[in-house]
Amino acid sequence: MGDTRLEPVVLSEAERLTLENWAKRRSTAQGLAVRARTVLACANGWNSTVVAARLDVGRDTVRRWRTRFLPQRLDGLADEPRPGAPRTITDAQVEEAVVRTLGGDTP
């Protein structure tokens, strides 16, 4: 069922446990959960077409996460920083503005 032209995805026990936790945990971001399921399916020997059909994603999506996982392992599945200017206001400044706006008194 696997494609012999692709480098096989071989997981360590720790990687498999981490990916399974990411895939099952309710608090995991959905994007990360799909990436984890994708890598787990590829590690089971399924080809990209089968993985894409079973997970209801595109073959390009499967290829992207598979090829990113192989050299970078679990770190390759994390979200990359978004383009654009970095934030100019900190969380503390946002909190201060909210407290000032609401008057600081809790009902």
PDB file of C-alpha atoms in Angstrom:
ATOM      1  CA  MET A   1       0.000   0.000   0.000  1.00  0.00           C
ATOM      2  CA  GLY A   2       2.964   2.332   0.550  1.00  0.00           C
ATOM      3  CA  ASP A   3       4.834   4.153  -2.187  1.00  0.00           C
ATOM      4  CA  THR A   4       8.356   2.743  -2.493  1.00  0.00           C
ATOM      5  CA  ARG A   5       9.642   6.011  -3.998  1.00  0.00           C
ATOM      6  CA  LEU A   6       9.034   7.873  -0.741  1.00  0.00           C
ATOM      7  CA  GLU A   7      11.353   7.791   2.221  1.00  0.00           C
ATOM      8  CA  PRO A   8       9.532   5.808   4.916  1.00  0.00           C
ATOM      9  CA  VAL A   9       8.342   7.602   8.033  1.00  0.00           C
ATOM     10  CA  VAL A  10       9.784   5.727  10.995  1.00  0.00           C
ATOM     11  CA  LEU A  11       8.767   6.928  14.438  1.00  0.00           C
ATOM     12  CA  SER A  12      10.431   6.413  17.776  1.00  0.00           C
ATOM     13  CA  GLU A  13       8.170   5.261  20.602  1.00  0.00           C
ATOM     14  CA  ALA A  14       8.312   8.742  22.185  1.00  0.00           C
ATOM     15  CA  GLU A  15       7.366  10.410  18.872  1.00  0.00           C
ATOM     16  CA  ARG A  16       4.481   8.006  18.351  1.00  0.00           C
ATOM     17  CA  LEU A  17       3.135   8.682  21.866  1.00  0.00           C
ATOM     18  CA  THR A  18       3.423  12.447  21.393  1.00  0.00           C
ATOM     19  CA  LEU A  19       1.673  12.335  18.017  1.00  0.00           C
ATOM     20  CA  GLU A  20      -1.106  10.107  19.378  1.00  0.00           C
ATOM     21  CA  ASN A  21      -1.621  12.516  22.281  1.00  0.00           C
ATOM     22  CA  TRP A  22      -1.774  15.499  19.928  1.00  0.00           C
ATOM     23  CA  ALA A  23      -4.251  13.672  17.698  1.00  0.00           C
ATOM     24  CA  LYS A  24      -6.598  12.667  20.563  1.00  0.00           C
ATOM     25  CA  ARG A  25      -6.401  15.532  23.053  1.00  0.00           C
ATOM     26  CA  ARG A  26      -9.349  17.935  22.978  1.00  0.00           C
ATOM     27  CA  SER A  27      -7.204  20.961  23.802  1.00  0.00           C
ATOM     28  CA  THR A  28      -4.881  20.474  20.814  1.00  0.00           C
ATOM     29  CA  ALA A  29      -5.309  22.985  17.987  1.00  0.00           C
ATOM     30  CA  GLN A  30      -7.144  21.298  15.115  1.00  0.00           C
ATOM     31  CA  GLY A  31      -4.365  22.049  12.647  1.00  0.00           C
ATOM     32  CA  LEU A  32      -1.792  20.321  14.834  1.00  0.00           C
ATOM     33  CA  ALA A  33      -4.138  17.369  15.388  1.00  0.00           C
ATOM     34  CA  VAL A  34      -4.546  16.887  11.612  1.00  0.00           C
ATOM     35  CA  ARG A  35      -0.773  17.094  11.137  1.00  0.00           C
ATOM     36  CA  ALA A  36      -0.257  14.475  13.847  1.00  0.00           C
ATOM     37  CA  ARG A  37      -2.855  12.146  12.278  1.00  0.00           C
ATOM     38  CA  THR A  38      -1.218  12.659   8.885  1.00  0.00           C
ATOM     39  CA  VAL A  39       2.240  11.667  10.113  1.00  0.00           C
ATOM     40  CA  LEU A  40       0.844   8.698  12.046  1.00  0.00           C
ATOM     41  CA  ALA A  41      -0.955   7.460   8.931  1.00  0.00           C
ATOM     42  CA  CYS A  42       2.198   7.857   6.836  1.00  0.00           C
ATOM     43  CA  ALA A  43       4.146   5.924   9.489  1.00  0.00           C
ATOM     44  CA  ASN A  44       1.608   3.103   9.101  1.00  0.00           C
ATOM     45  CA  GLY A  45       2.724   2.781   5.482  1.00  0.00           C
ATOM     46  CA  TRP A  46      -0.272   4.383   3.778  1.00  0.00           C
ATOM     47  CA  ASN A  47       0.438   6.345   0.610  1.00  0.00           C
ATOM     48  CA  SER A  48      -0.491  10.016   0.254  1.00  0.00           C
ATOM     49  CA  THR A  49      -3.682   9.328  -1.688  1.00  0.00           C
ATOM     50  CA  VAL A  50      -5.056   6.981   0.968  1.00  0.00           C
ATOM     51  CA  VAL A  51      -4.074   9.318   3.826  1.00  0.00           C
ATOM     52  CA  ALA A  52      -5.671  12.283   2.055  1.00  0.00           C
ATOM     53  CA  ALA A  53      -8.913  10.376   1.457  1.00  0.00           C
ATOM     54  CA  ARG A  54      -9.154   9.018   5.013  1.00  0.00           C
ATOM     55  CA  LEU A  55      -8.375  12.339   6.678  1.00  0.00           C
ATOM     56  CA  ASP A  56     -10.350  14.423   4.162  1.00  0.00           C
ATOM     57  CA  VAL A  57      -7.404  16.644   3.256  1.00  0.00           C
ATOM     58  CA  GLY A  58      -5.577  17.253  -0.012  1.00  0.00           C
ATOM     59  CA  ARG A  59      -2.652  15.179  -1.214  1.00  0.00           C
ATOM     60  CA  ASP A  60      -0.546  18.346  -1.224  1.00  0.00           C
ATOM     61  CA  THR A  61      -1.310  18.778   2.476  1.00  0.00           C
ATOM     62  CA  VAL A  62      -0.188  15.236   3.207  1.00  0.00           C
ATOM     63  CA  ARG A  63       2.974  15.729   1.161  1.00  0.00           C
ATOM     64  CA  ARG A  64       3.751  19.038   2.909  1.00  0.00           C
ATOM     65  CA  TRP A  65       3.547  17.641   6.449  1.00  0.00           C
ATOM     66  CA  ARG A  66       5.260  14.401   5.563  1.00  0.00           C
ATOM     67  CA  THR A  67       8.220  16.143   3.941  1.00  0.00           C
ATOM     68  CA  ARG A  68       8.435  18.717   6.732  1.00  0.00           C
ATOM     69  CA  PHE A  69       8.337  16.025   9.424  1.00  0.00           C
ATOM     70  CA  LEU A  70      11.166  13.904   7.996  1.00  0.00           C
ATOM     71  CA  PRO A  71      14.019  16.413   8.470  1.00  0.00           C
ATOM     72  CA  GLN A  72      12.602  18.400  11.414  1.00  0.00           C
ATOM     73  CA  ARG A  73      10.669  15.651  13.252  1.00  0.00           C
ATOM     74  CA  LEU A  74       8.087  16.969  15.782  1.00  0.00           C
ATOM     75  CA  ASP A  75       9.373  20.542  15.539  1.00  0.00           C
ATOM     76  CA  GLY A  76       8.438  20.548  11.858  1.00  0.00           C
ATOM     77  CA  LEU A  77       4.744  20.205  12.712  1.00  0.00           C
ATOM     78  CA  ALA A  78       4.570  23.424  14.733  1.00  0.00           C
ATOM     79  CA  ASP A  79       3.074  26.568  13.264  1.00  0.00           C
ATOM     80  CA  GLU A  80       5.614  28.868  11.692  1.00  0.00           C
ATOM     81  CA  PRO A  81       5.538  32.562  12.566  1.00  0.00           C
ATOM     82  CA  ARG A  82       3.054  34.525  10.498  1.00  0.00           C
ATOM     83  CA  PRO A  83       4.334  37.115   8.052  1.00  0.00           C
ATOM     84  CA  GLY A  84       3.980  40.790   8.823  1.00  0.00           C
ATOM     85  CA  ALA A  85       5.191  43.248  11.377  1.00  0.00           C
ATOM     86  CA  PRO A  86       5.813  41.985  14.902  1.00  0.00           C
ATOM     87  CA  ARG A  87       3.443  43.049  17.680  1.00  0.00           C
ATOM     88  CA  THR A  88       4.058  46.517  19.076  1.00  0.00           C
ATOM     89  CA  ILE A  89       1.883  46.086  22.155  1.00  0.00           C
ATOM     90  CA  THR A  90       2.426  43.542  24.906  1.00  0.00           C
ATOM     91  CA  ASP A  91      -0.137  41.411  26.723  1.00  0.00           C
ATOM     92  CA  ALA A  92       0.464  43.481  29.867  1.00  0.00           C
ATOM     93  CA  GLN A  93      -0.394  46.672  27.965  1.00  0.00           C
ATOM     94  CA  VAL A  94      -3.603  45.085  26.653  1.00  0.00           C
ATOM     95  CA  GLU A  95      -4.554  43.995  30.168  1.00  0.00           C
ATOM     96  CA  GLU A  96      -3.851  47.499  31.515  1.00  0.00           C
ATOM     97  CA  ALA A  97      -6.068  49.078  28.843  1.00  0.00           C
ATOM     98  CA  VAL A  98      -8.909  46.649  29.595  1.00  0.00           C
ATOM     99  CA  VAL A  99      -8.677  47.318  33.340  1.00  0.00           C
ATOM    100  CA  ARG A 100      -8.678  51.096  32.737  1.00  0.00           C
ATOM    101  CA  THR A 101     -11.630  50.829  30.367  1.00  0.00           C
ATOM    102  CA  LEU A 102     -13.687  48.705  32.723  1.00  0.00           C
ATOM    103  CA  GLY A 103     -12.819  50.839  35.730  1.00  0.00           C
ATOM    104  CA  GLY A 104     -11.021  48.085  37.620  1.00  0.00           C
ATOM    105  CA  ASP A 105     -14.113  47.253  39.710  1.00  0.00           C
ATOM    106  CA  THR A 106     -15.568  43.818  39.304  1.00  0.00           C
ATOM    107  CA  PRO A 107     -19.348  43.555  39.698  1.00  0.00           C
TER     108      PRO A 107
END
